[in-house]
Amino acid sequence: MQNFFVKSHGLGNDYIVLNQYEISFELTKKAIQKICDVHYGIGSDGILLKVPSFNANFGLRILNPDGSEAEKSGNGLRIFAKYLFDNKFSRDKMFTIETPGGLVRAEIVEEENGKAKTIKVDMGKAIFNSKEIPVDCENEECLDEILNLEYKDYTINCVSVGNPHCVILKDELDEKEIREFGSQIEHHPMFPNRINVQFAKIISPTQVEILIWERGAGWTLASGSSSCAVASIVAKKGLTEKKLEVKMPGGILKIEIDDLWNLKMTGEVREIASGILSNELIADL
């Protein structure tokens, strides 16, 4: 169906899903920004574009609301997996998805009324090597390093889970603080590809609470890759177990880490709406 879209959310982190073969327009930076705008478009935290893959069952591009492209998104992957299952692209409950950040395995864990509800995603491996993240750090791993901002310093820990993350451990979380400093950290010269930012508070050996500033999107209610990044850092530092819950303003994700730092993430996805992009909107793109 031409210009058909589905909008879903994973714990309040919402994406629009489009099929490359069904859209009649080019997804330029301007088009992405307008479609994601809550006033002039549909409004979302990004666009998930179904594309061909020669290495997996399906291919995925993840487009941020500012028009940039992400390597990987945990919530985006679960939303995309739901779209594939609900719309009968896959009749199997297990399939693979290729992203710029690597190949991912998805599993439909729970259904409701014939549609996917709870999805487990193999998020790949946590990478702590500074050059591979990448982060401009003198040490091989960027753990407990000092980041100097104009008016504030932070102790940071960096990891890649297919995309780059900067984790800052806090005794208390303050939404106002991450909104104020998130963009400065994201764009700091220390991070050549910019970076996702998380403030994290350890609740117990099996639970962590986080706030998220997402690269290219800003303040975000939930993020799957951010949850994996924080889980990896706190486990790496021996502060928690390797199977834990990550609590965000949008809800809770379950993260599992094996001895080789492979990550699995489980959480719910809910559809919001589906429909056809109007000719008037497309004309304005």
XYZ file of C-alpha atoms in Angstrom:
285
model
C 0.000 0.000 0.000
C 1.635 3.249 -1.163
C 2.842 5.624 1.587
C 1.484 3.353 4.334
C 2.913 3.964 7.801
C 2.682 2.454 11.269
C 3.489 4.396 14.424
C 4.346 2.428 17.575
C 6.121 3.049 20.847
C 8.449 1.124 23.093
C 7.957 2.508 26.606
C 7.108 5.939 25.247
C 9.965 6.009 22.712
C 7.958 6.264 19.471
C 8.886 5.564 15.855
C 7.178 5.713 12.467
C 7.800 2.644 10.285
C 7.920 2.975 6.489
C 8.715 0.507 3.707
C 11.279 1.742 1.161
C 9.359 0.018 -1.645
C 6.036 1.627 -0.698
C 6.926 5.328 -0.418
C 6.555 7.664 -3.408
C 9.061 10.276 -2.203
C 12.721 10.553 -1.231
C 13.490 10.533 2.481
C 15.669 13.629 2.461
C 16.818 15.350 5.644
C 14.008 17.899 5.195
C 11.411 15.135 4.672
C 12.555 13.255 7.796
C 12.437 16.404 9.910
C 8.937 17.331 8.701
C 7.439 13.844 9.138
C 8.865 13.634 12.674
C 7.637 17.115 13.618
C 4.642 16.971 15.949
C 3.069 20.092 14.414
C 3.797 19.745 10.686
C 4.012 15.960 10.419
C 3.016 12.872 12.373
C 5.468 13.464 15.204
C 7.942 10.853 16.441
C 11.393 10.134 17.857
C 12.493 8.869 14.457
C 11.709 6.845 11.340
C 12.392 3.136 10.822
C 12.811 2.314 7.129
C 12.467 -1.266 5.891
C 15.175 -1.897 3.298
C 16.611 -4.971 1.546
C 19.329 -7.081 3.185
C 21.650 -9.706 1.719
C 22.928 -10.792 5.150
C 19.709 -11.086 7.187
C 16.003 -11.737 6.781
C 15.311 -7.988 6.807
C 17.211 -4.708 6.568
C 16.644 -1.582 8.661
C 17.728 2.057 8.513
C 17.148 4.187 11.632
C 16.616 7.874 10.931
C 16.737 10.432 13.745
C 14.293 13.377 13.840
C 17.130 15.796 12.992
C 17.743 13.889 9.746
C 20.869 12.042 10.879
C 21.139 8.247 10.890
C 21.668 5.966 13.911
C 23.597 2.716 13.832
C 21.222 0.916 16.177
C 18.178 1.469 18.406
C 16.894 -1.072 20.897
C 13.350 0.289 21.066
C 13.442 0.860 17.326
C 14.409 -2.766 16.719
C 11.558 -4.064 18.879
C 9.107 -1.745 17.117
C 10.422 -2.878 13.727
C 10.173 -6.540 14.758
C 6.543 -5.988 15.769
C 5.839 -4.328 12.411
C 7.369 -7.266 10.525
C 5.374 -9.840 12.507
C 2.065 -7.941 12.650
C 2.102 -7.194 8.915
C 3.000 -10.788 7.967
C 6.421 -10.031 6.519
C 7.559 -12.821 8.832
C 5.388 -15.702 9.923
C 8.239 -17.030 12.060
C 8.639 -15.775 15.622
C 12.429 -15.613 15.250
C 14.220 -13.701 12.477
C 17.286 -11.570 11.801
C 17.546 -7.835 11.098
C 20.559 -6.082 9.584
C 21.340 -2.579 10.867
C 24.345 -0.291 10.257
C 25.368 -1.251 13.816
C 25.377 -4.991 13.106
C 23.118 -7.998 12.637
C 20.413 -8.543 15.269
C 18.236 -11.531 16.168
C 14.658 -10.819 17.234
C 12.184 -13.129 18.957
C 8.459 -12.600 19.520
C 8.095 -13.701 23.149
C 4.432 -12.833 23.742
C 1.446 -12.155 21.478
C -1.874 -10.426 22.106
C -4.790 -10.795 19.665
C -2.444 -12.167 17.018
C 0.007 -9.275 17.289
C 3.429 -9.059 18.898
C 3.453 -7.630 22.432
C 6.727 -8.592 24.135
C 9.900 -8.909 22.072
C 13.415 -10.069 22.884
C 16.268 -8.675 20.814
C 19.868 -9.860 20.654
C 21.664 -6.497 20.763
C 25.147 -7.784 19.946
C 28.266 -7.222 22.018
C 29.281 -4.409 24.349
C 32.555 -2.857 23.149
C 34.712 -0.987 25.663
C 37.713 -0.189 23.421
C 37.981 3.605 23.130
C 38.908 3.665 19.435
C 36.040 1.362 18.480
C 33.360 3.352 20.365
C 34.801 5.892 19.205
C 35.963 8.276 21.910
C 39.094 10.431 22.022
C 40.653 8.935 25.142
C 44.302 8.253 25.982
C 43.442 4.977 27.709
C 42.373 1.770 25.976
C 39.050 1.887 27.840
C 37.246 5.096 28.746
C 36.216 4.319 32.318
C 36.162 6.909 35.120
C 37.572 9.597 32.813
C 36.927 13.302 33.380
C 34.914 15.230 30.794
C 35.370 19.001 31.018
C 32.414 21.149 30.019
C 32.380 24.940 30.119
C 30.741 25.166 33.543
C 30.815 21.591 34.847
C 32.947 18.441 34.944
C 31.640 14.873 34.791
C 33.189 11.478 35.455
C 32.260 9.433 32.398
C 32.243 5.805 31.259
C 31.958 4.994 27.561
C 30.802 1.921 25.654
C 29.474 0.966 22.237
C 26.536 -1.404 21.793
C 26.485 -0.822 18.040
C 26.246 2.920 18.707
C 28.272 5.105 21.121
C 27.221 5.848 24.711
C 28.481 7.973 27.597
C 27.289 6.788 31.023
C 27.483 9.074 34.052
C 26.784 7.500 37.452
C 24.838 9.705 39.855
C 23.625 9.514 43.460
C 20.426 11.303 42.419
C 18.814 11.841 39.014
C 17.638 15.260 37.844
C 15.770 15.621 34.544
C 16.544 19.345 34.459
C 20.290 18.610 34.658
C 20.399 16.162 31.741
C 18.247 18.489 29.649
C 20.687 21.308 30.403
C 23.952 19.441 29.790
C 22.922 16.573 27.496
C 23.495 18.461 24.257
C 26.892 19.777 25.421
C 28.033 16.237 26.206
C 26.599 14.839 22.944
C 28.527 17.379 20.849
C 31.766 17.447 22.895
C 34.951 17.168 20.746
C 35.896 14.064 22.729
C 33.228 12.190 20.733
C 33.975 12.316 16.970
C 30.599 10.773 16.005
C 28.700 12.554 18.816
C 27.312 10.316 21.574
C 24.226 9.157 23.462
C 24.175 10.249 27.109
C 22.773 8.511 30.183
C 22.662 9.571 33.826
C 22.351 6.394 35.917
C 21.516 5.632 39.540
C 22.006 2.138 40.980
C 18.948 1.050 42.968
C 20.051 -2.502 43.812
C 22.302 -5.255 42.397
C 19.498 -6.085 39.949
C 17.987 -2.666 39.156
C 19.248 0.618 37.731
C 17.329 3.825 37.047
C 18.376 6.062 34.143
C 17.662 9.328 32.335
C 18.476 9.603 28.626
C 19.685 12.223 26.182
C 19.607 10.559 22.772
C 21.994 11.593 20.018
C 20.028 13.351 17.289
C 16.760 13.256 19.250
C 17.410 14.861 22.652
C 15.481 14.071 25.840
C 13.892 10.639 25.471
C 11.502 8.678 27.698
C 13.156 5.331 26.977
C 15.956 3.779 24.925
C 16.873 0.156 24.430
C 20.472 0.737 23.408
C 20.899 3.180 26.326
C 19.605 0.508 28.703
C 22.105 -1.981 27.290
C 24.918 0.564 27.564
C 24.208 1.376 31.210
C 23.798 -2.310 32.099
C 27.162 -3.027 30.461
C 28.966 -0.259 32.335
C 27.597 -1.034 35.806
C 28.281 -4.754 35.289
C 31.785 -4.023 33.964
C 32.522 -1.994 37.105
C 31.178 -4.819 39.298
C 28.385 -2.675 40.722
C 25.489 -4.940 39.698
C 24.697 -8.396 38.454
C 24.638 -9.145 34.725
C 20.899 -9.754 34.644
C 19.014 -6.648 35.652
C 16.088 -4.304 35.096
C 16.646 -0.815 33.739
C 13.988 1.669 34.849
C 13.292 4.737 32.663
C 10.566 7.404 32.700
C 8.780 5.388 29.990
C 9.003 2.007 31.712
C 11.277 -0.963 32.396
C 13.450 -3.133 30.136
C 15.098 -6.421 31.107
C 18.749 -6.785 30.109
C 20.850 -9.962 30.149
C 24.630 -10.006 29.645
C 26.651 -13.198 29.138
C 30.328 -13.768 29.957
C 31.390 -12.579 26.483
C 29.439 -9.310 26.883
C 26.707 -10.313 24.469
C 23.476 -8.465 25.257
C 19.810 -9.471 25.160
C 16.954 -7.060 25.800
C 13.274 -7.819 26.463
C 10.367 -5.389 26.573
C 6.896 -4.501 25.360
C 5.906 -2.620 22.206
C 2.501 -1.078 21.509
C 1.044 0.176 18.236
C -0.327 3.745 18.289
C -1.722 4.268 14.787
C -1.455 3.260 11.146
C -2.547 5.001 7.974
C -1.560 6.700 4.739
C 0.625 9.787 4.496
C -1.530 12.457 2.838
C -0.759 13.873 -0.600
C -0.627 17.344 0.953
C 2.039 16.293 3.453
C 4.065 14.583 0.719
C 3.804 17.704 -1.472
C 5.337 19.729 1.381
C 8.305 17.392 1.780
